[in-house]
mmCIF file of C-alpha atoms in Angstrom:
data_model
loop_
_atom_site.group_PDB
_atom_site.id
_atom_site.type_symbol
_atom_site.label_atom_id
_atom_site.label_comp_id
_atom_site.label_asym_id
_atom_site.label_seq_id
_atom_site.Cartn_x
_atom_site.Cartn_y
_atom_site.Cartn_z
ATOM 1 C CA UNK A 1 24.570 -19.148 12.682
ATOM 2 C CA UNK A 2 26.157 -16.525 14.595
ATOM 3 C CA UNK A 3 29.922 -15.901 15.228
ATOM 4 C CA UNK A 4 29.374 -14.302 18.979
ATOM 5 C CA UNK A 5 32.142 -11.798 18.225
ATOM 6 C CA UNK A 6 32.182 -8.738 20.608
ATOM 7 C CA UNK A 7 32.736 -5.522 18.802
ATOM 8 C CA UNK A 8 32.088 -1.241 20.131
ATOM 9 C CA UNK A 9 31.386 0.767 17.625
ATOM 10 C CA UNK A 10 34.145 2.236 17.463
ATOM 11 C CA UNK A 11 35.358 -1.134 15.542
ATOM 12 C CA UNK A 12 31.826 -1.688 13.574
ATOM 13 C CA UNK A 13 32.998 2.633 12.803
ATOM 14 C CA UNK A 14 29.908 4.209 14.869
ATOM 15 C CA UNK A 15 31.301 5.560 17.504
ATOM 16 C CA UNK A 16 30.021 9.360 18.008
ATOM 17 C CA UNK A 17 28.290 11.401 20.705
ATOM 18 C CA UNK A 18 24.855 10.182 19.284
ATOM 19 C CA UNK A 19 22.417 13.417 18.323
ATOM 20 C CA UNK A 20 19.004 12.278 17.417
ATOM 21 C CA UNK A 21 16.912 9.878 19.543
ATOM 22 C CA UNK A 22 15.177 8.251 16.288
ATOM 23 C CA UNK A 23 15.459 4.872 14.912
ATOM 24 C CA UNK A 24 14.375 4.264 11.626
ATOM 25 C CA UNK A 25 13.374 0.816 10.552
ATOM 26 C CA UNK A 26 12.997 0.370 6.815
ATOM 27 C CA UNK A 27 10.102 -2.102 5.882
ATOM 28 C CA UNK A 28 9.342 -2.945 2.379
ATOM 29 C CA UNK A 29 6.183 -5.622 3.770
ATOM 30 C CA UNK A 30 4.015 -2.895 5.961
ATOM 31 C CA UNK A 31 0.812 -4.506 5.210
ATOM 32 C CA UNK A 32 2.455 -7.836 6.226
ATOM 33 C CA UNK A 33 0.441 -8.230 9.870
ATOM 34 C CA UNK A 34 3.966 -10.037 11.015
ATOM 35 C CA UNK A 35 5.962 -6.722 9.795
ATOM 36 C CA UNK A 36 3.689 -5.050 11.548
ATOM 37 C CA UNK A 37 3.655 -6.497 15.025
ATOM 38 C CA UNK A 38 7.696 -6.830 14.665
ATOM 39 C CA UNK A 39 8.049 -2.677 14.445
ATOM 40 C CA UNK A 40 4.909 -2.356 17.002
ATOM 41 C CA UNK A 41 6.870 -4.048 20.124
ATOM 42 C CA UNK A 42 10.416 -2.001 19.006
ATOM 43 C CA UNK A 43 9.368 0.418 19.243
ATOM 44 C CA UNK A 44 7.467 -0.979 22.433
ATOM 45 C CA UNK A 45 10.862 -1.781 23.947
ATOM 46 C CA UNK A 46 12.462 1.109 22.754
ATOM 47 C CA UNK A 47 10.262 3.470 23.754
ATOM 48 C CA UNK A 48 10.766 3.897 27.876
ATOM 49 C CA UNK A 49 14.899 4.630 26.408
ATOM 50 C CA UNK A 50 13.341 8.443 25.375
ATOM 51 C CA UNK A 51 13.941 6.549 21.504
ATOM 52 C CA UNK A 52 11.086 7.097 18.931
ATOM 53 C CA UNK A 53 10.837 4.921 16.215
ATOM 54 C CA UNK A 54 9.761 5.927 12.508
ATOM 55 C CA UNK A 55 8.322 3.741 10.321
ATOM 56 C CA UNK A 56 10.352 3.575 6.338
ATOM 57 C CA UNK A 57 8.375 2.036 4.060
ATOM 58 C CA UNK A 58 9.487 1.694 0.576
ATOM 59 C CA UNK A 59 11.626 -0.576 -1.533
ATOM 60 C CA UNK A 60 14.253 -2.440 -0.250
ATOM 61 C CA UNK A 61 17.800 -1.308 -2.017
ATOM 62 C CA UNK A 62 16.190 1.467 -4.393
ATOM 63 C CA UNK A 63 16.228 5.054 -4.998
ATOM 64 C CA UNK A 64 13.941 5.396 -2.620
ATOM 65 C CA UNK A 65 15.583 3.774 0.532
ATOM 66 C CA UNK A 66 18.620 5.706 0.456
ATOM 67 C CA UNK A 67 16.603 9.323 -0.109
ATOM 68 C CA UNK A 68 14.614 8.176 3.258
ATOM 69 C CA UNK A 69 18.869 7.959 4.663
ATOM 70 C CA UNK A 70 19.953 10.896 2.996
ATOM 71 C CA UNK A 71 17.053 12.942 5.273
ATOM 72 C CA UNK A 72 17.282 10.991 8.330
ATOM 73 C CA UNK A 73 20.852 10.860 8.537
ATOM 74 C CA UNK A 74 20.563 14.970 8.446
ATOM 75 C CA UNK A 75 18.404 15.095 10.963
ATOM 76 C CA UNK A 76 20.624 13.220 13.181
ATOM 77 C CA UNK A 77 18.845 9.456 13.360
ATOM 78 C CA UNK A 78 20.284 7.322 15.406
ATOM 79 C CA UNK A 79 20.682 3.801 14.204
ATOM 80 C CA UNK A 80 18.356 2.296 11.352
ATOM 81 C CA UNK A 81 16.950 -1.376 11.179
ATOM 82 C CA UNK A 82 16.582 -2.855 8.346
ATOM 83 C CA UNK A 83 13.205 -5.731 8.988
ATOM 84 C CA UNK A 84 13.493 -7.736 5.676
ATOM 85 C CA UNK A 85 14.675 -4.971 3.241
ATOM 86 C CA UNK A 86 17.782 -4.172 1.211
ATOM 87 C CA UNK A 87 20.122 -6.501 3.935
ATOM 88 C CA UNK A 88 17.634 -9.652 2.104
ATOM 89 C CA UNK A 89 18.317 -8.865 -1.636
ATOM 90 C CA UNK A 90 21.522 -10.407 -3.378
ATOM 91 C CA UNK A 91 23.262 -8.229 -4.998
ATOM 92 C CA UNK A 92 21.817 -4.814 -2.973
ATOM 93 C CA UNK A 93 23.640 -1.815 -4.144
ATOM 94 C CA UNK A 94 25.632 -1.226 -0.359
ATOM 95 C CA UNK A 95 24.953 2.508 -1.553
ATOM 96 C CA UNK A 96 22.659 2.794 1.681
ATOM 97 C CA UNK A 97 25.020 1.296 4.049
ATOM 98 C CA UNK A 98 27.624 3.342 2.688
ATOM 99 C CA UNK A 99 26.306 6.234 3.429
ATOM 100 C CA UNK A 100 25.442 4.900 6.903
ATOM 101 C CA UNK A 101 28.596 4.059 8.051
ATOM 102 C CA UNK A 102 30.004 7.473 6.497
ATOM 103 C CA UNK A 103 28.133 9.124 9.114
ATOM 104 C CA UNK A 104 28.616 7.065 11.153
ATOM 105 C CA UNK A 105 25.136 5.653 12.058
ATOM 106 C CA UNK A 106 24.636 1.609 13.689
ATOM 107 C CA UNK A 107 22.202 -0.207 11.817
ATOM 108 C CA UNK A 108 20.717 -4.070 12.052
ATOM 109 C CA UNK A 109 19.459 -6.278 9.466
ATOM 110 C CA UNK A 110 16.296 -8.847 10.203
ATOM 111 C CA UNK A 111 15.763 -12.120 7.987
ATOM 112 C CA UNK A 112 18.726 -10.999 5.979
ATOM 113 C CA UNK A 113 23.129 -10.122 6.180
ATOM 114 C CA UNK A 114 24.526 -7.326 5.031
ATOM 115 C CA UNK A 115 27.140 -7.779 1.592
ATOM 116 C CA UNK A 116 30.174 -5.395 1.569
ATOM 117 C CA UNK A 117 29.606 -3.518 4.471
ATOM 118 C CA UNK A 118 31.986 -6.358 7.079
ATOM 119 C CA UNK A 119 30.230 -7.735 10.410
ATOM 120 C CA UNK A 120 26.831 -5.662 11.465
ATOM 121 C CA UNK A 121 24.072 -7.230 14.109
ATOM 122 C CA UNK A 122 21.937 -9.453 12.342
ATOM 123 C CA UNK A 123 18.663 -11.358 14.246
ATOM 124 C CA UNK A 124 17.154 -14.370 11.334
ATOM 125 C CA UNK A 125 14.726 -16.932 11.485
ATOM 126 C CA UNK A 126 15.669 -20.062 10.878
ATOM 127 C CA UNK A 127 14.273 -20.570 7.114
ATOM 128 C CA UNK A 128 16.320 -23.575 6.458
ATOM 129 C CA UNK A 129 14.332 -25.455 9.617
ATOM 130 C CA UNK A 130 11.469 -23.736 8.564
ATOM 131 C CA UNK A 131 10.800 -25.880 5.503
ATOM 132 C CA UNK A 132 11.357 -29.101 6.760
ATOM 133 C CA UNK A 133 9.026 -28.421 9.656
ATOM 134 C CA UNK A 134 6.031 -28.090 6.924
ATOM 135 C CA UNK A 135 7.146 -31.066 4.824
ATOM 136 C CA UNK A 136 7.907 -32.810 7.758
ATOM 137 C CA UNK A 137 4.038 -32.185 9.235
ATOM 138 C CA UNK A 138 2.912 -32.713 5.279
ATOM 139 C CA UNK A 139 4.817 -36.232 5.548
ATOM 140 C CA UNK A 140 2.816 -37.097 8.847
ATOM 141 C CA UNK A 141 -0.040 -36.190 6.765
ATOM 142 C CA UNK A 142 0.934 -38.914 4.346
ATOM 143 C CA UNK A 143 1.262 -36.317 1.819
ATOM 144 C CA UNK A 144 4.334 -37.143 -1.123
ATOM 145 C CA UNK A 145 3.099 -34.682 -3.756
ATOM 146 C CA UNK A 146 4.270 -31.140 -2.011
ATOM 147 C CA UNK A 147 5.505 -28.193 -3.565
ATOM 148 C CA UNK A 148 6.577 -25.247 -2.764
ATOM 149 C CA UNK A 149 5.203 -21.446 -3.149
ATOM 150 C CA UNK A 150 8.282 -19.523 -3.023
ATOM 151 C CA UNK A 151 9.856 -15.930 -3.059
ATOM 152 C CA UNK A 152 11.727 -15.084 -6.203
ATOM 153 C CA UNK A 153 15.006 -15.748 -7.016
ATOM 154 C CA UNK A 154 17.609 -13.321 -4.910
ATOM 155 C CA UNK A 155 15.298 -12.558 -1.811
ATOM 156 C CA UNK A 156 17.864 -14.500 0.539
ATOM 157 C CA UNK A 157 14.675 -15.908 3.011
ATOM 158 C CA UNK A 158 12.949 -17.166 0.302
ATOM 159 C CA UNK A 159 16.068 -18.658 -1.345
ATOM 160 C CA UNK A 160 17.014 -20.228 1.937
ATOM 161 C CA UNK A 161 13.060 -21.525 2.187
ATOM 162 C CA UNK A 162 14.092 -23.122 -0.859
ATOM 163 C CA UNK A 163 17.269 -25.048 0.144
ATOM 164 C CA UNK A 164 15.504 -25.968 2.990
ATOM 165 C CA UNK A 165 12.229 -27.786 1.620
ATOM 166 C CA UNK A 166 14.441 -29.400 -1.789
ATOM 167 C CA UNK A 167 16.607 -30.352 0.859
ATOM 168 C CA UNK A 168 13.918 -31.960 2.814
ATOM 169 C CA UNK A 169 11.930 -33.600 0.023
ATOM 170 C CA UNK A 170 15.369 -35.632 -0.876
ATOM 171 C CA UNK A 171 15.704 -36.666 2.381
ATOM 172 C CA UNK A 172 12.399 -38.608 1.438
ATOM 173 C CA UNK A 173 13.210 -39.747 -1.074
ATOM 174 C CA UNK A 174 11.488 -37.368 -3.697
ATOM 175 C CA UNK A 175 12.956 -37.653 -7.036
ATOM 176 C CA UNK A 176 13.836 -34.271 -8.581
ATOM 177 C CA UNK A 177 12.860 -32.628 -5.483
ATOM 178 C CA UNK A 178 13.454 -28.669 -7.422
ATOM 179 C CA UNK A 179 10.516 -29.457 -10.291
ATOM 180 C CA UNK A 180 8.543 -28.850 -6.667
ATOM 181 C CA UNK A 181 9.184 -25.503 -6.461
ATOM 182 C CA UNK A 182 7.417 -22.053 -8.028
ATOM 183 C CA UNK A 183 8.619 -18.900 -7.644
ATOM 184 C CA UNK A 184 6.822 -15.875 -7.654
ATOM 185 C CA UNK A 185 6.020 -12.549 -5.878
ATOM 186 C CA UNK A 186 4.788 -12.356 -1.771
ATOM 187 C CA UNK A 187 1.214 -11.668 -2.367
ATOM 188 C CA UNK A 188 -2.188 -13.058 -2.578
ATOM 189 C CA UNK A 189 -1.990 -13.096 -5.759
ATOM 190 C CA UNK A 190 1.722 -14.547 -5.905
ATOM 191 C CA UNK A 191 0.552 -17.263 -4.314
ATOM 192 C CA UNK A 192 -2.427 -18.275 -6.230
ATOM 193 C CA UNK A 193 -0.884 -18.568 -9.248
ATOM 194 C CA UNK A 194 2.304 -20.612 -7.686
ATOM 195 C CA UNK A 195 -0.912 -22.861 -6.393
ATOM 196 C CA UNK A 196 -1.906 -23.321 -9.856
ATOM 197 C CA UNK A 197 0.826 -24.463 -10.846
ATOM 198 C CA UNK A 198 1.357 -26.806 -8.700
ATOM 199 C CA UNK A 199 -2.321 -28.608 -8.757
ATOM 200 C CA UNK A 200 -1.698 -28.513 -11.900
ATOM 201 C CA UNK A 201 1.071 -30.552 -11.635
ATOM 202 C CA UNK A 202 -0.475 -33.878 -8.916
ATOM 203 C CA UNK A 203 0.290 -31.249 -5.894
ATOM 204 C CA UNK A 204 -1.737 -32.003 -3.146
ATOM 205 C CA UNK A 205 -0.199 -30.083 -1.001
ATOM 206 C CA UNK A 206 1.396 -26.980 -0.972
ATOM 207 C CA UNK A 207 3.666 -25.035 1.208
ATOM 208 C CA UNK A 208 3.023 -21.181 0.701
ATOM 209 C CA UNK A 209 6.111 -18.571 1.723
ATOM 210 C CA UNK A 210 4.083 -15.944 3.446
ATOM 211 C CA UNK A 211 0.739 -16.466 4.637
ATOM 212 C CA UNK A 212 -0.291 -13.828 1.807
ATOM 213 C CA UNK A 213 0.654 -15.777 -0.329
ATOM 214 C CA UNK A 214 -0.559 -19.219 1.543
ATOM 215 C CA UNK A 215 -4.359 -17.059 1.272
ATOM 216 C CA UNK A 216 -3.617 -16.738 -2.606
ATOM 217 C CA UNK A 217 -2.529 -20.266 -2.784
ATOM 218 C CA UNK A 218 -6.188 -21.276 -0.749
ATOM 219 C CA UNK A 219 -8.428 -18.792 -2.883
ATOM 220 C CA UNK A 220 -5.939 -21.074 -6.062
ATOM 221 C CA UNK A 221 -7.368 -23.986 -4.886
ATOM 222 C CA UNK A 222 -11.164 -23.459 -4.906
ATOM 223 C CA UNK A 223 -11.170 -21.788 -8.038
ATOM 224 C CA UNK A 224 -10.222 -25.259 -9.952
ATOM 225 C CA UNK A 225 -12.295 -26.263 -7.481
ATOM 226 C CA UNK A 226 -10.336 -28.292 -5.236
ATOM 227 C CA UNK A 227 -11.686 -27.912 -1.176
ATOM 228 C CA UNK A 228 -9.123 -26.863 2.064
ATOM 229 C CA UNK A 229 -7.735 -29.601 2.763
ATOM 230 C CA UNK A 230 -10.885 -32.660 1.724
ATOM 231 C CA UNK A 231 -8.073 -32.463 -1.696
ATOM 232 C CA UNK A 232 -5.041 -29.507 -1.555
ATOM 233 C CA UNK A 233 -3.144 -29.035 2.145
ATOM 234 C CA UNK A 234 -1.453 -25.653 2.907
ATOM 235 C CA UNK A 235 1.028 -24.516 4.721
ATOM 236 C CA UNK A 236 0.901 -20.885 5.916
ATOM 237 C CA UNK A 237 4.883 -18.980 7.252
ATOM 238 C CA UNK A 238 5.206 -16.300 9.098
ATOM 239 C CA UNK A 239 2.326 -16.741 11.630
ATOM 240 C CA UNK A 240 0.314 -14.137 11.976
ATOM 241 C CA UNK A 241 -2.935 -13.758 14.667
ATOM 242 C CA UNK A 242 -5.056 -13.328 11.613
ATOM 243 C CA UNK A 243 -4.115 -16.455 10.320
ATOM 244 C CA UNK A 244 -6.746 -17.933 13.900
ATOM 245 C CA UNK A 245 -8.989 -16.587 11.849
ATOM 246 C CA UNK A 246 -9.163 -17.277 7.843
ATOM 247 C CA UNK A 247 -11.488 -19.183 6.853
ATOM 248 C CA UNK A 248 -10.188 -22.371 6.962
ATOM 249 C CA UNK A 249 -7.634 -21.095 9.669
ATOM 250 C CA UNK A 250 -4.317 -21.074 8.410
ATOM 251 C CA UNK A 251 -1.459 -24.317 9.512
ATOM 252 C CA UNK A 252 2.209 -21.791 9.746
ATOM 253 C CA UNK A 253 5.177 -21.923 10.292
ATOM 254 C CA UNK A 254 5.192 -18.997 12.922
ATOM 255 C CA UNK A 255 8.369 -16.447 13.203
ATOM 256 C CA UNK A 256 9.165 -15.733 17.236
ATOM 257 C CA UNK A 257 8.339 -12.083 16.199
ATOM 258 C CA UNK A 258 8.799 -11.568 20.354
ATOM 259 C CA UNK A 259 12.286 -12.716 20.284
ATOM 260 C CA UNK A 260 12.860 -11.061 16.983
ATOM 261 C CA UNK A 261 11.755 -7.960 17.526
ATOM 262 C CA UNK A 262 13.592 -8.638 21.647
ATOM 263 C CA UNK A 263 17.132 -8.997 20.461
ATOM 264 C CA UNK A 264 16.898 -6.075 17.573
ATOM 265 C CA UNK A 265 15.873 -3.700 20.529
ATOM 266 C CA UNK A 266 18.599 -4.407 22.097
ATOM 267 C CA UNK A 267 20.874 -4.754 20.330
ATOM 268 C CA UNK A 268 20.291 -1.055 18.472
ATOM 269 C CA UNK A 269 20.540 0.078 22.629
ATOM 270 C CA UNK A 270 24.028 -0.932 23.534
ATOM 271 C CA UNK A 271 24.884 0.273 19.666
ATOM 272 C CA UNK A 272 23.298 4.104 20.756
ATOM 273 C CA UNK A 273 24.996 3.593 23.778
ATOM 274 C CA UNK A 274 28.430 2.463 22.462
ATOM 275 C CA UNK A 275 28.509 -0.538 24.388
ATOM 276 C CA UNK A 276 29.282 -3.861 23.198
ATOM 277 C CA UNK A 277 27.601 -6.158 20.508
ATOM 278 C CA UNK A 278 28.098 -9.641 19.276
ATOM 279 C CA UNK A 279 27.819 -9.613 15.647
ATOM 280 C CA UNK A 280 27.218 -12.564 12.944
ATOM 281 C CA UNK A 281 24.011 -13.986 12.480
ATOM 282 C CA UNK A 282 22.102 -14.934 15.029
ATOM 283 C CA UNK A 283 19.066 -17.882 14.225
ATOM 284 C CA UNK A 284 15.632 -17.839 15.869
ATOM 285 C CA UNK A 285 13.913 -21.287 15.699
ATOM 286 C CA UNK A 286 10.357 -21.176 14.457
ATOM 287 C CA UNK A 287 6.829 -23.004 15.795
ATOM 288 C CA UNK A 288 5.105 -25.247 13.400
ATOM 289 C CA UNK A 289 1.333 -24.327 14.793
ATOM 290 C CA UNK A 290 -1.189 -26.522 13.209
ATOM 291 C CA UNK A 291 -4.349 -25.589 12.354
ATOM 292 C CA UNK A 292 -7.273 -26.293 9.389
ATOM 293 C CA UNK A 293 -5.871 -26.068 6.457
ATOM 294 C CA UNK A 294 -3.608 -29.234 6.757
ATOM 295 C CA UNK A 295 -5.592 -32.739 6.777
ATOM 296 C CA UNK A 296 -4.783 -36.073 4.890
ATOM 297 C CA UNK A 297 -4.413 -36.444 1.747
ATOM 298 C CA UNK A 298 -7.509 -37.976 -0.393
ATOM 299 C CA UNK A 299 -6.926 -42.305 -0.924
ATOM 300 C CA UNK A 300 -6.188 -42.357 -4.621
#
């Protein structure tokens, strides 16, 4: 929820003359089309203003992230965007943020707030609403045994999607909704493993925490002899364009990549221009895109 507090770069500890034209984007899942799309949109918005975007693919919160930032800070980076990087990890080492603050380099986050650094601009998809959209769609089709293939514990977006999913099932009278959650990695293999586990519990539908996990869920279902969506429905998350061309085309909850990127770029331009910015977390509504991977369950 955005707390619309006006703050200048001086208030945030950033006041300085910008020495560089580089904007660093820190991201782990660069192979994910959604994150590639956001990066491209940020770059295209900043380029006309003379700012150049450099993508830093690295494991969030690790030594590699700190090494990237140390090197770029020495080269006069103007600002940093944490695109689902260490800002998504509970208990992440704040050393990277402390380094940037000490060098008076502003930073913003996407899909996760920063720990231990006070206020900063953050732009996120409403994960609670995303889970509600997926569950509501499947309930309307007639599913009652719905499982979630989620990301690992301690990942903020994954934790929030699980909270939304469990709350959505509970509101609909499902007993012990936590039993329908399996935590795995944000990969095709993770989705496959989670789906096989959920199918073993009798699930007729799977809500995945990413489109990649959803593709893994489809593969896992098929290897267990199930048809998608004849026997099992699958819903993804992210909404990359490629999901319209897989088999079957994937029903997914689409993150608003265009609006997220636009607000990130606008905030970066304000910060490097020493202008006021709102701080706190601004939530964007996702959108359910219904395709062919979901259908009514078979009559029992």
